[in-house]
């Protein structure tokens, strides 16, 4: 509630500020309203003529010829004629028939006349089926009626004439187009064959060039990765052969069969712990403390065993090593030789793919151009061929349509309301314009007074001073010349009332004259 009161008080402060600066409202109203009233009063009277026509599109041939001819829907033809009624050619014909073209002498004036006719002629639908309304406004009532009559004639005669003209010329047009497309099709076929012969060495790459280049780069990257992996494996095997010590006090190597077996001091304990862990898991879950403790100890022993085996493999064999160890060293050496051979083979493949990528990159500027040209020629050939086949299929349908149009009358026009010469003006809407000028004059004055009151504010309440300074107002002292100030305020009030009353009186007189169809400006002048 307190916020609402503050808002209301703030609005009242704005109103008081505007009231104090009301002289700007008087200035704006006298600068805008009299000039605006005079301009609206000087606008010439315009007269509106209107005609209504009904288009009957009912025909028995429509369902009969459906699907076997190119018989068009009459309603669609009427809609097309309505949309093209205000074309440049029709507007120029209306200007000639109504003798409006003789009223202008320059090209600029003629263009202005054509634009005025285009914007002024209104073709609308009354909301009922195929009932159209044609209207036009002009300063001379006879000219308004003439323009509407000429527009109505073009609408009626143009629709009927277009039906006959289109029916008679359809077959001739199709014959010309078929001959033209047949010639273009032969030419496109010859160009396509010549293009394929000219670029026979590059066309096989068409459509797969960029994918081949990407695949080659991917293969090269994979080969280089294999080379790095093989080199790392060779380095690791060579590091094993170059070890300095051999630890044999805690484990042994036994040779049986094809591969040597390394036995360490941890093997028995690992087997015992694995048996114990299996027995515990049969009785408890994996989260049981005994299972967790046994699993941790087993992982520790396995890690220690792997460390000792790795240390043994990295040690250098001596002359007194067992035959099993010598056999292990030989196998490592053989594996190193195998990997080095594999690296050499990969190097050859790397070189081959480098050459292939270089060859593809040399053609990268040429192939897209040839691909685009080939696609363009194929697209042109396909379009021409498709259109040629469509024209052949429509030729017979056009013959049926031509024969059917001779014995049918698709459209019938009925004039519901002929254009008449208007007796009273229909515009301009002076009442609305007078009201708009009045609102603009007083509105601009109020806006200017509000802006100035905010830029140069006047305090009317002690609370405003408290809000600005932050200090409380303890009291107020009245002006010693209160009577003089009141007389000035009454005089200003009287001036404002007289000024605003005069403007409103002028508005009332003009509105009354407009309602009585009296042109005050012509009587005064």
C-alpha positions as a printed Julia matrix, in Angstrom:
525×3 Matrix{Float64}:
   0.0     0.0     0.0
   2.82    2.37    0.85
   4.46    1.73   -2.51
   1.15    2.47   -4.26
   0.83    5.74   -2.42
   4.38    6.68   -3.35
   3.66    5.88   -6.99
   0.49    7.98   -6.98
   2.34   10.84   -5.31
   5.13   10.63   -7.9
   2.57   10.78  -10.74
   0.96   13.81   -9.11
   4.37   15.48   -8.9
   4.83   14.88  -12.64
   1.41   16.4   -13.32
   2.21   19.45  -11.17
   5.49   19.89  -13.03
   3.67   19.79  -16.38
   1.07   22.25  -15.09
   3.75   24.69  -14.0
   5.33   24.5   -17.49
   1.96   24.77  -19.29
   3.14   27.71  -21.36
   4.98   25.21  -23.57
   1.69   23.38  -24.1
   0.14   26.66  -25.29
   3.05   27.33  -27.65
   3.0    23.83  -29.2
  -0.77   23.79  -29.62
  -0.76   27.13  -31.45
   2.19   26.13  -33.62
   0.73   22.77  -34.68
  -3.07   22.9   -34.52
  -3.89   25.95  -36.73
  -1.4    24.85  -39.4
  -2.64   21.27  -39.26
  -6.3    22.34  -39.38
  -5.61   24.53  -42.4
  -3.77   21.75  -44.19
  -6.55   19.21  -43.58
  -9.2    21.71  -44.67
  -7.28   22.4   -47.89
  -7.26   18.73  -48.91
  -9.39   18.31  -52.05
 -12.52   16.18  -52.03
 -12.27   12.74  -53.64
 -15.08   10.64  -55.08
 -15.31    6.88  -55.0
 -16.9     4.73  -57.68
 -17.47    1.0   -57.21
 -18.6    -2.01  -59.23
 -19.34   -5.65  -58.34
 -19.12   -8.64  -60.67
 -19.92  -12.31  -60.17
 -17.86  -14.95  -62.02
 -19.68  -18.23  -62.71
 -17.1   -21.02  -63.09
 -19.44  -24.02  -63.19
 -18.64  -26.37  -66.1
 -19.53  -29.97  -66.98
 -16.19  -30.62  -68.7
 -14.12  -30.27  -65.53
 -14.9   -33.74  -64.05
 -14.94  -35.36  -67.49
 -11.51  -34.16  -68.6
  -9.88  -34.6   -65.21
  -6.69  -36.65  -65.55
  -6.7   -36.93  -69.36
  -5.97  -33.31  -70.32
  -4.29  -30.19  -69.06
  -7.71  -28.65  -68.44
  -7.25  -25.91  -65.84
  -9.58  -25.08  -63.03
 -11.6   -21.98  -64.02
 -11.5   -20.69  -60.46
  -7.72  -20.75  -60.58
  -7.8   -18.84  -63.86
 -10.03  -16.19  -62.28
  -7.67  -15.87  -59.32
  -4.69  -15.5   -61.64
  -6.51  -12.84  -63.66
  -7.38  -11.0   -60.45
  -3.74  -11.03  -59.35
  -2.48   -9.85  -62.76
  -5.22   -7.25  -63.31
  -2.97   -4.42  -62.12
  -0.06   -5.36  -64.31
   1.88   -2.66  -66.12
   0.25   -3.36  -69.49
  -3.29   -3.3   -68.07
  -2.69   -0.09  -66.12
  -1.31    1.64  -69.22
  -4.37    0.51  -71.21
  -6.68    1.9   -68.5
  -4.81    5.22  -68.62
  -5.2     5.4   -72.42
  -8.88    4.42  -72.48
  -9.78    6.91  -69.72
  -7.72    9.72  -71.37
  -5.64   10.17  -68.24
  -2.45    9.86  -70.26
  -3.16   13.16  -72.06
  -3.11   15.02  -68.74
   0.66   14.49  -68.36
   3.44   15.77  -70.57
   6.68   14.33  -69.19
   7.92   10.81  -68.57
   8.22   11.48  -64.85
   4.59   12.61  -64.65
   3.52    9.57  -66.69
   5.31    7.21  -64.31
   3.69    9.01  -61.38
   0.27    8.58  -63.03
   0.85    4.84  -63.55
   1.89    4.46  -59.92
  -1.18    6.36  -58.71
  -3.48    4.16  -60.78
  -1.77    1.0   -59.55
  -2.17    2.03  -55.92
  -5.62    3.59  -56.38
  -7.44    0.76  -58.17
  -8.62   -1.7   -55.53
  -9.76   -5.2   -56.44
 -11.23   -7.07  -53.5
 -13.35  -10.07  -52.66
 -16.58   -9.47  -50.81
 -16.19  -12.71  -48.89
 -18.68  -14.65  -51.0
 -17.74  -17.11  -53.71
 -16.29  -15.46  -56.86
 -17.8   -12.01  -56.2
 -15.23   -9.28  -56.87
 -15.39   -5.55  -56.11
 -13.52   -2.92  -58.16
 -13.23    0.61  -56.73
 -11.29    3.78  -57.46
 -11.15    7.3   -55.97
 -10.53   10.53  -57.9
 -11.12   14.25  -57.49
 -13.53   14.18  -60.44
 -16.49   11.82  -60.02
 -16.78   11.18  -63.76
 -13.15   10.09  -63.95
 -13.6     7.74  -60.98
 -16.5     6.04  -62.77
 -14.57    5.85  -66.07
 -11.53    4.21  -64.5
 -13.7     1.6   -62.74
 -15.56    0.85  -65.99
 -12.33    0.39  -67.96
 -10.9    -1.84  -65.24
 -14.08   -3.94  -65.25
 -13.91   -4.31  -69.05
 -10.29   -5.49  -68.9
 -11.14   -7.95  -66.14
 -14.03   -9.51  -68.09
 -12.6    -9.38  -71.61
  -9.14  -10.34  -70.45
 -10.36  -13.53  -68.79
 -12.4   -14.66  -71.8
  -9.74  -13.65  -74.26
  -7.03  -15.42  -72.31
  -9.02  -18.65  -72.31
  -9.38  -18.65  -76.1
  -5.85  -17.47  -76.68
  -4.29  -20.0   -74.34
  -6.31  -22.86  -75.82
  -5.4   -22.04  -79.41
  -1.71  -21.44  -78.76
  -1.03  -24.41  -76.42
  -0.48  -26.92  -79.22
   1.69  -24.53  -81.24
   3.79  -23.72  -78.21
   4.31  -27.38  -77.38
   5.4   -28.14  -80.96
   7.98  -25.39  -80.83
   9.26  -26.49  -77.45
   9.49  -30.15  -78.46
  11.58  -29.26  -81.51
  13.82  -27.01  -79.45
  14.35  -29.56  -76.66
  15.03  -32.31  -79.18
  17.83  -30.22  -80.66
  19.17  -29.37  -77.19
  19.05  -33.03  -76.16
  21.15  -34.1   -79.17
  23.64  -31.34  -78.47
  23.86  -32.27  -74.76
  24.49  -35.94  -75.62
  27.3   -35.0   -78.0
  28.91  -32.67  -75.43
  28.73  -35.36  -72.76
  30.45  -37.93  -75.02
  33.19  -35.45  -76.03
  33.83  -34.56  -72.4
  34.2   -38.2   -71.35
  36.68  -38.88  -74.16
  38.72  -35.76  -73.34
  39.1   -36.52  -69.61
  39.14  -40.31  -69.69
  42.32  -40.44  -67.56
  40.83  -38.41  -64.7
  37.15  -39.23  -64.76
  37.6   -42.66  -63.05
  38.59  -40.69  -59.95
  35.4   -38.68  -60.13
  33.41  -38.9   -56.96
  36.18  -40.74  -54.96
  39.14  -38.37  -55.27
  38.88  -36.71  -51.89
  38.02  -39.99  -50.16
  41.07  -41.66  -51.77
  43.3   -38.84  -50.6
  41.92  -39.04  -47.07
  42.3   -42.84  -47.02
  45.89  -42.6   -48.25
  46.75  -40.1   -45.52
  45.09  -42.33  -42.95
  47.02  -45.37  -44.18
  50.29  -43.4   -44.06
  49.55  -42.34  -40.5
  48.84  -45.97  -39.53
  52.09  -47.18  -41.13
  54.11  -44.56  -39.29
  52.46  -45.6   -36.06
  53.36  -49.26  -36.71
  56.96  -48.22  -37.42
  57.16  -46.4   -34.1
  55.65  -49.36  -32.24
  58.09  -51.82  -33.87
  61.06  -49.58  -33.13
  60.04  -49.37  -29.49
  59.72  -53.15  -29.32
  63.22  -53.54  -30.85
  64.66  -51.09  -28.35
  63.01  -52.93  -25.48
  64.38  -56.33  -26.64
  67.85  -54.91  -27.13
  67.73  -53.45  -23.64
  67.06  -56.92  -22.26
  70.11  -58.33  -24.02
  72.32  -55.53  -22.71
  71.65  -56.12  -18.95
  74.61  -56.09  -16.54
  73.56  -58.58  -13.77
  71.63  -61.8   -13.53
  69.83  -62.68  -10.34
  69.77  -66.46   -9.82
  69.72  -66.8    -6.05
  65.98  -66.36   -5.68
  64.62  -68.08   -8.82
  65.61  -70.65  -11.43
  64.97  -71.35  -15.1
  63.86  -74.74  -16.32
  63.76  -75.83  -19.92
  61.2   -78.41  -20.98
  59.44  -78.71  -24.25
  59.52  -75.68  -26.53
  59.52  -72.7   -24.09
  61.63  -72.07  -20.92
  59.89  -71.68  -17.57
  61.06  -69.25  -14.82
  60.43  -70.33  -11.22
  60.74  -67.87   -8.33
  60.62  -68.12   -4.55
  57.16  -66.56   -4.51
  55.42  -69.26   -6.56
  54.54  -71.59   -3.66
  53.19  -68.82   -1.49
  51.13  -67.47   -4.39
  49.59  -70.9    -5.01
  48.77  -71.28   -1.31
  47.15  -67.84   -1.14
  45.13  -68.51   -4.28
  43.78  -71.73   -2.75
  42.96  -69.94    0.48
  41.23  -67.09   -1.43
  39.08  -69.57   -3.35
  38.03  -71.23   -0.08
  37.16  -67.86    1.52
  35.07  -66.74   -1.49
  33.02  -69.91   -1.19
  32.01  -68.91    2.34
  32.09  -65.09    2.28
  31.48  -62.18   -0.09
  34.19  -60.03   -1.69
  33.7   -57.36    0.98
  34.55  -59.66    3.9
  37.7   -58.49    5.82
  39.47  -61.87    5.46
  38.82  -61.91    1.69
  40.08  -58.34    1.3
  43.23  -59.02    3.36
  44.06  -62.25    1.45
  43.5   -60.51   -1.94
  45.79  -57.63   -0.96
  48.59  -60.01    0.11
  48.21  -62.04   -3.09
  48.46  -58.9    -5.28
  51.61  -57.87   -3.4
  53.3   -61.26   -3.98
  52.37  -61.28   -7.67
  53.86  -57.79   -8.08
  57.09  -58.83   -6.35
  57.37  -61.92   -8.57
  56.92  -59.81  -11.73
  59.61  -57.35  -10.57
  62.17  -60.13  -10.04
  61.36  -61.74  -13.41
  61.77  -58.36  -15.13
  65.08  -57.76  -13.38
  66.24  -61.19  -14.52
  65.27  -60.59  -18.14
  67.08  -57.23  -18.17
  70.32  -58.79  -16.93
  73.22  -59.71  -19.3
  73.89  -63.43  -19.78
  77.42  -64.75  -19.03
  79.44  -67.56  -20.54
  78.39  -69.98  -17.78
  74.62  -69.48  -18.43
  72.47  -72.49  -18.87
  71.49  -73.69  -22.34
  67.9   -72.66  -21.59
  69.01  -69.05  -21.04
  71.05  -69.11  -24.24
  67.99  -70.36  -26.07
  65.96  -67.47  -24.59
  68.58  -64.97  -25.78
  68.51  -66.51  -29.25
  64.74  -66.2   -29.37
  65.01  -62.54  -28.36
  67.63  -61.91  -31.05
  65.44  -63.67  -33.62
  62.48  -61.53  -32.61
  64.64  -58.4   -32.99
  65.61  -59.46  -36.52
  61.97  -60.16  -37.36
  60.9   -56.74  -36.13
  63.7   -55.01  -38.05
  62.56  -56.77  -41.23
  59.0   -55.69  -40.54
  60.22  -52.1   -40.08
  62.0   -52.23  -43.44
  58.83  -53.48  -45.1
  56.83  -50.71  -43.48
  59.37  -48.17  -44.72
  58.75  -49.35  -48.28
  54.98  -49.01  -47.82
  55.5   -45.56  -46.29
  57.42  -44.43  -49.38
  54.74  -45.85  -51.67
  51.94  -44.03  -49.87
  53.96  -40.78  -49.84
  54.26  -40.97  -53.64
  50.55  -41.75  -53.96
  49.59  -38.8   -51.75
  51.92  -36.5   -53.68
  50.36  -37.61  -56.97
  46.84  -37.01  -55.65
  47.78  -33.6   -54.29
  49.2   -32.6   -57.66
  45.76  -33.29  -59.19
  43.79  -31.64  -56.39
  43.47  -28.35  -58.3
  42.47  -30.01  -61.55
  40.04  -32.71  -60.42
  37.44  -30.47  -58.71
  37.15  -28.35  -61.83
  36.66  -31.42  -64.0
  34.24  -32.94  -61.49
  32.17  -29.75  -61.41
  32.14  -29.54  -65.17
  31.12  -33.18  -65.49
  28.34  -32.81  -62.93
  27.09  -29.7   -64.7
  26.97  -31.47  -68.05
  25.19  -34.5   -66.57
  22.69  -32.27  -64.8
  22.01  -30.31  -67.96
  21.56  -33.5   -69.94
  19.16  -34.98  -67.35
  17.08  -31.8   -67.21
  16.79  -31.52  -70.98
  15.89  -35.19  -71.3
  13.26  -34.96  -68.55
  11.67  -31.86  -70.06
  11.65  -33.43  -73.53
   9.8   -36.5   -72.26
   7.33  -34.35  -70.32
   6.59  -32.26  -73.41
   5.91  -35.36  -75.47
   3.51  -36.62  -72.8
   1.67  -33.3   -72.66
   1.3   -32.98  -76.41
  -1.63  -35.38  -76.55
  -3.2   -33.81  -73.46
  -2.95  -30.38  -75.11
  -4.74  -31.66  -78.24
  -7.62  -32.93  -76.1
  -7.77  -29.62  -74.24
  -7.83  -27.64  -77.47
 -10.73  -29.65  -78.86
 -12.63  -29.41  -75.58
 -12.22  -25.63  -75.28
 -13.91  -25.07  -78.65
 -17.26  -26.32  -77.41
 -17.22  -25.04  -73.82
 -17.72  -21.74  -72.05
 -15.85  -22.01  -68.76
 -16.42  -18.5   -67.43
 -19.56  -16.37  -67.31
 -19.51  -12.84  -65.89
 -22.55  -11.19  -64.33
 -22.44   -7.53  -63.36
 -24.12   -7.19  -59.96
 -23.45   -3.48  -59.47
 -22.34   -1.33  -62.43
 -20.05    1.65  -61.78
 -21.94    4.9   -61.21
 -20.91    8.55  -60.95
 -20.76    9.36  -57.2
 -22.74   12.38  -56.0
 -21.04   12.96  -52.66
 -17.34   12.89  -51.8
 -16.02    9.95  -49.83
 -12.8    11.5   -48.65
 -10.55   12.57  -47.19
 -11.54   11.63  -43.63
 -11.24   15.14  -42.24
 -12.86   14.23  -38.91
 -10.09   11.74  -38.19
  -7.38   14.11  -39.43
  -8.71   17.04  -37.33
  -8.72   14.81  -34.26
  -5.19   13.58  -35.01
  -3.92   17.18  -35.37
  -5.59   18.17  -32.07
  -4.07   15.22  -30.22
  -0.67   15.87  -31.8
  -0.71   19.55  -30.8
  -1.69   19.04  -27.18
   0.3    15.8   -26.88
   3.52   17.38  -28.09
   2.98   20.31  -25.7
   2.46   17.98  -22.75
   5.56   15.97  -23.71
   7.68   19.13  -24.04
   6.43   20.47  -20.7
   7.22   17.14  -19.03
  10.76   17.04  -20.43
  11.52   20.63  -19.4
  10.04   20.05  -15.93
  12.43   17.13  -15.51
  15.47   18.99  -16.86
  14.67   22.1   -14.77
  12.56   20.75  -11.9
  10.56   22.89   -9.49
   9.92   21.57   -5.98
   6.29   21.73   -4.89
   6.53   19.67   -1.69
   8.93   19.54    1.23
   9.28   15.78    0.83
  10.86   16.33   -2.59
  13.58   18.46   -1.0
  14.13   15.79    1.64
  14.43   13.11   -1.08
  17.01   15.15   -3.01
  19.16   16.45   -0.11
  18.62   13.76    2.5
  17.87   16.37    5.21
  14.45   16.63    6.86
  12.34   19.73    6.3
  11.5    21.27    9.65
   9.17   23.99    8.39
   8.03   26.12    5.47
   7.99   29.89    5.01
   5.32   31.42    2.79
   6.06   34.1     0.2
   5.42   37.68    1.32
   3.79   38.57   -2.03
   1.14   35.89   -1.96
  -1.57   38.11   -3.44
   0.62   39.11   -6.38
   1.5    35.49   -7.06
  -2.15   34.47   -6.95
  -3.06   37.22   -9.42
  -0.33   36.02  -11.78
  -1.52   32.41  -11.45
  -5.1    33.45  -12.19
  -3.94   35.41  -15.21
  -1.93   32.4   -16.46
  -4.92   30.16  -15.86
  -7.12   32.54  -17.86
  -4.6    32.65  -20.72
  -4.4    28.86  -20.76
  -8.19   28.46  -20.72
  -8.66   31.02  -23.5
  -5.89   29.51  -25.58
  -7.04   25.91  -25.21
 -10.69   26.92  -25.57
  -9.91   28.73  -28.81
  -8.15   25.69  -30.24
 -11.0    23.4   -29.19
 -13.54   25.86  -30.59
 -11.7    25.84  -33.93
 -11.73   22.03  -33.83
 -15.47   21.98  -33.09
 -16.29   24.4   -35.92
 -14.25   22.38  -38.42
 -15.82   19.09  -37.32
 -19.32   20.55  -37.58
 -18.58   21.89  -41.04
 -17.26   18.54  -42.14
 -20.35   16.76  -40.84
 -22.52   19.2   -42.81
 -20.31   18.81  -45.93
 -19.39   22.5   -45.89
 -15.92   23.5   -47.14
 -15.06   26.49  -44.96
 -11.76   27.11  -46.72
 -13.44   27.61  -50.09
 -16.02   29.98  -48.56
 -13.36   32.04  -46.8
 -11.14   32.27  -49.87
